[in-house]
Amino acid sequence: SAVMQVRSSVSSDAVLFEASSTGVEPLITVDPVSATFSLTIPADAFVAATFREAVYEVEITAPTGEKYRLAYGALCRDRRRH
């Protein structure tokens, strides 16, 4: 399984957005055969967001229960329209 969380800072406990590969409408798809994952973030998930900058982390859990960080970094929400 996989999960992505967006927080205002690395030390923050408050989750601004979360996506996972489980649940009724999973936003992360994991393909163990090709060793790939894809993430879908709906536009409306960030339309009402009040943050300008945040951090994210994507983590997978192996069938053995071990957790691995796949990706992490900073987000900057640009309010300009193209």
Coordinates of N, CA and C in Angstrom, one line a residue:
S1 N 0.8 -1.2 0.0 CA 0.0 0.0 0.0 C 0.9 1.2 0.0
A2 N 0.3 2.4 -0.3 CA 1.0 3.6 -0.4 C 0.2 4.8 0.2
V3 N 0.9 5.8 0.7 CA 0.2 7.0 1.2 C 1.0 8.2 1.0
M4 N 0.4 9.3 0.7 CA 1.1 10.6 0.5 C 0.4 11.6 1.5
Q5 N 1.2 12.3 2.1 CA 0.7 13.4 3.0 C 1.4 14.7 2.7
V6 N 0.6 15.8 2.8 CA 1.1 17.1 2.6 C 0.8 17.8 4.0
R7 N 1.9 18.5 4.5 CA 1.9 19.2 5.8 C 2.5 20.6 5.6
S8 N 2.2 21.4 6.5 CA 2.8 22.8 6.4 C 4.3 22.8 6.6
S9 N 4.8 21.9 7.4 CA 6.2 21.8 7.7 C 6.5 20.3 8.1
V10 N 7.8 20.0 8.0 CA 8.2 18.6 8.4 C 7.8 18.2 9.8
S11 N 7.8 19.2 10.7 CA 7.5 18.9 12.1 C 6.0 19.0 12.5
S12 N 5.2 19.4 11.5 CA 3.8 19.6 11.8 C 3.0 18.3 11.8
D13 N 2.1 18.2 12.8 CA 1.3 17.0 12.9 C 0.0 17.1 12.1
A14 N -0.3 18.4 11.7 CA -1.6 18.6 10.9 C -1.4 18.2 9.4
V15 N -2.2 17.4 8.9 CA -2.2 16.9 7.5 C -3.1 17.8 6.7
L16 N -2.6 18.5 5.7 CA -3.3 19.4 4.8 C -4.1 18.6 3.7
F17 N -3.4 17.5 3.3 CA -4.0 16.7 2.2 C -3.4 15.3 2.3
E18 N -4.2 14.3 2.1 CA -3.7 12.9 2.1 C -4.3 12.1 1.0
A19 N -3.5 11.3 0.4 CA -3.9 10.3 -0.7 C -3.4 9.0 -0.3
S20 N -4.1 7.9 -0.7 CA -3.7 6.6 -0.4 C -4.1 5.6 -1.5
S21 N -3.5 4.4 -1.4 CA -3.9 3.4 -2.4 C -5.0 2.5 -1.9
T22 N -5.6 2.8 -0.8 CA -6.7 2.0 -0.3 C -7.9 2.9 -0.1
G23 N -9.0 2.3 0.2 CA -10.3 3.0 0.4 C -11.2 3.0 -0.8
V24 N -12.3 3.7 -0.7 CA -13.3 3.7 -1.8 C -12.8 4.3 -3.1
E25 N -12.1 5.4 -3.0 CA -11.6 6.1 -4.2 C -10.1 6.3 -4.0
P26 N -9.2 5.3 -4.2 CA -7.8 5.5 -4.0 C -7.2 6.4 -5.1
L27 N -6.3 7.3 -4.6 CA -5.7 8.3 -5.5 C -4.3 7.8 -5.9
I28 N -3.8 6.8 -5.3 CA -2.5 6.2 -5.6 C -2.7 4.8 -6.1
T29 N -2.1 4.5 -7.3 CA -2.1 3.1 -7.8 C -0.7 2.5 -7.8
V30 N -0.6 1.4 -7.2 CA 0.7 0.7 -7.1 C 0.7 -0.5 -8.0
D31 N 1.7 -0.7 -8.8 CA 1.8 -1.8 -9.7 C 3.1 -2.6 -9.3
P32 N 3.0 -3.6 -8.5 CA 4.2 -4.3 -8.0 C 4.9 -5.0 -9.1
V33 N 4.2 -5.4 -10.2 CA 4.9 -6.1 -11.3 C 5.9 -5.2 -12.0
S34 N 5.5 -4.0 -12.3 CA 6.4 -3.1 -13.0 C 7.2 -2.2 -12.0
A35 N 6.9 -2.3 -10.7 CA 7.6 -1.5 -9.7 C 7.3 0.0 -9.9
T36 N 6.1 0.3 -10.2 CA 5.8 1.7 -10.4 C 4.5 2.1 -9.5
F37 N 4.4 3.4 -9.3 CA 3.2 3.9 -8.7 C 2.8 5.2 -9.4
S38 N 1.5 5.5 -9.4 CA 1.0 6.7 -10.0 C 0.1 7.4 -8.9
L39 N 0.2 8.7 -8.9 CA -0.6 9.6 -8.0 C -1.5 10.5 -8.7
T40 N -2.7 10.6 -8.3 CA -3.7 11.5 -8.9 C -4.1 12.5 -7.9
I41 N -3.9 13.8 -8.1 CA -4.4 14.8 -7.2 C -5.4 15.6 -7.9
P42 N -6.7 15.5 -7.5 CA -7.8 16.3 -8.1 C -7.5 17.8 -7.9
A43 N -7.8 18.6 -8.9 CA -7.6 20.0 -8.8 C -8.4 20.6 -7.6
D44 N -9.6 20.2 -7.4 CA -10.4 20.7 -6.3 C -9.8 20.5 -4.9
A45 N -8.8 19.6 -4.8 CA -8.1 19.3 -3.5 C -7.3 20.5 -3.1
F46 N -6.9 21.3 -4.1 CA -6.0 22.5 -3.7 C -6.7 23.8 -4.0
V47 N -7.8 23.8 -4.6 CA -8.5 25.1 -4.9 C -8.7 25.9 -3.7
A48 N -9.2 25.3 -2.6 CA -9.6 26.0 -1.4 C -8.4 26.1 -0.4
A49 N -7.3 25.5 -0.8 CA -6.1 25.5 0.2 C -5.6 26.9 0.5
T50 N -5.3 27.0 1.7 CA -4.8 28.4 2.2 C -3.3 28.4 2.3
F51 N -2.6 27.3 2.1 CA -1.1 27.3 2.3 C -0.5 27.9 1.0
R52 N 0.7 28.5 1.2 CA 1.5 28.9 0.0 C 2.6 27.9 -0.2
E53 N 3.2 27.4 0.9 CA 4.2 26.5 0.8 C 3.9 25.3 1.8
A54 N 4.4 24.1 1.4 CA 4.1 23.0 2.2 C 5.2 21.9 1.9
V55 N 5.2 20.8 2.6 CA 6.1 19.7 2.3 C 5.2 18.4 2.1
Y56 N 5.7 17.5 1.3 CA 5.0 16.2 1.0 C 6.0 15.0 1.2
E57 N 5.3 13.9 1.4 CA 6.1 12.6 1.6 C 5.2 11.5 1.0
V58 N 5.8 10.6 0.2 CA 5.1 9.4 -0.3 C 5.8 8.2 0.3
E59 N 5.0 7.4 1.0 CA 5.6 6.2 1.7 C 4.8 5.0 1.2
I60 N 5.5 3.9 1.0 CA 4.9 2.6 0.7 C 5.1 1.6 1.9
T61 N 4.2 0.7 2.0 CA 4.3 -0.4 3.0 C 4.4 -1.7 2.3
A62 N 5.5 -2.4 2.4 CA 5.7 -3.7 1.8 C 4.8 -4.7 2.4
P63 N 4.6 -5.8 1.7 CA 3.8 -6.9 2.3 C 4.3 -7.4 3.6
T64 N 5.6 -7.2 3.9 CA 6.2 -7.6 5.1 C 6.0 -6.7 6.3
G65 N 5.4 -5.5 5.9 CA 5.1 -4.5 6.9 C 6.2 -3.4 7.0
E66 N 7.3 -3.6 6.3 CA 8.3 -2.6 6.3 C 7.9 -1.4 5.5
K67 N 8.2 -0.2 6.0 CA 7.8 1.1 5.3 C 9.1 1.7 4.7
Y68 N 8.8 2.3 3.5 CA 9.9 2.9 2.7 C 9.4 4.3 2.2
R69 N 10.2 5.3 2.3 CA 9.9 6.6 1.8 C 10.3 6.6 0.3
L70 N 9.4 6.8 -0.6 CA 9.7 6.9 -2.0 C 10.0 8.2 -2.5
A71 N 9.4 9.2 -2.0 CA 9.6 10.6 -2.5 C 9.2 11.6 -1.4
Y72 N 9.9 12.7 -1.4 CA 9.5 13.8 -0.5 C 10.1 15.1 -1.0
G73 N 9.5 16.2 -0.6 CA 10.0 17.5 -1.1 C 9.1 18.6 -0.7
A74 N 9.3 19.8 -1.3 CA 8.5 21.0 -1.0 C 7.5 21.3 -2.1
L75 N 6.4 21.9 -1.8 CA 5.4 22.3 -2.7 C 5.3 23.8 -2.6
C76 N 5.1 24.5 -3.7 CA 4.8 25.9 -3.7 C 3.5 26.1 -4.5
R77 N 2.5 26.6 -3.8 CA 1.2 26.8 -4.5 C 1.2 28.2 -5.2
D78 N 1.2 28.1 -6.5 CA 1.3 29.3 -7.4 C -0.2 29.7 -7.7
R79 N -0.6 30.8 -7.3 CA -2.0 31.2 -7.6 C -2.3 31.8 -8.9
R80 N -1.2 32.0 -9.7 CA -1.4 32.5 -11.1 C -2.1 31.6 -12.0
R81 N -2.9 32.1 -12.9 CA -3.5 31.2 -13.9 C -2.8 31.4 -15.2
H82 N -2.6 30.3 -15.9 CA -1.9 30.3 -17.2 C -2.9 30.2 -18.3

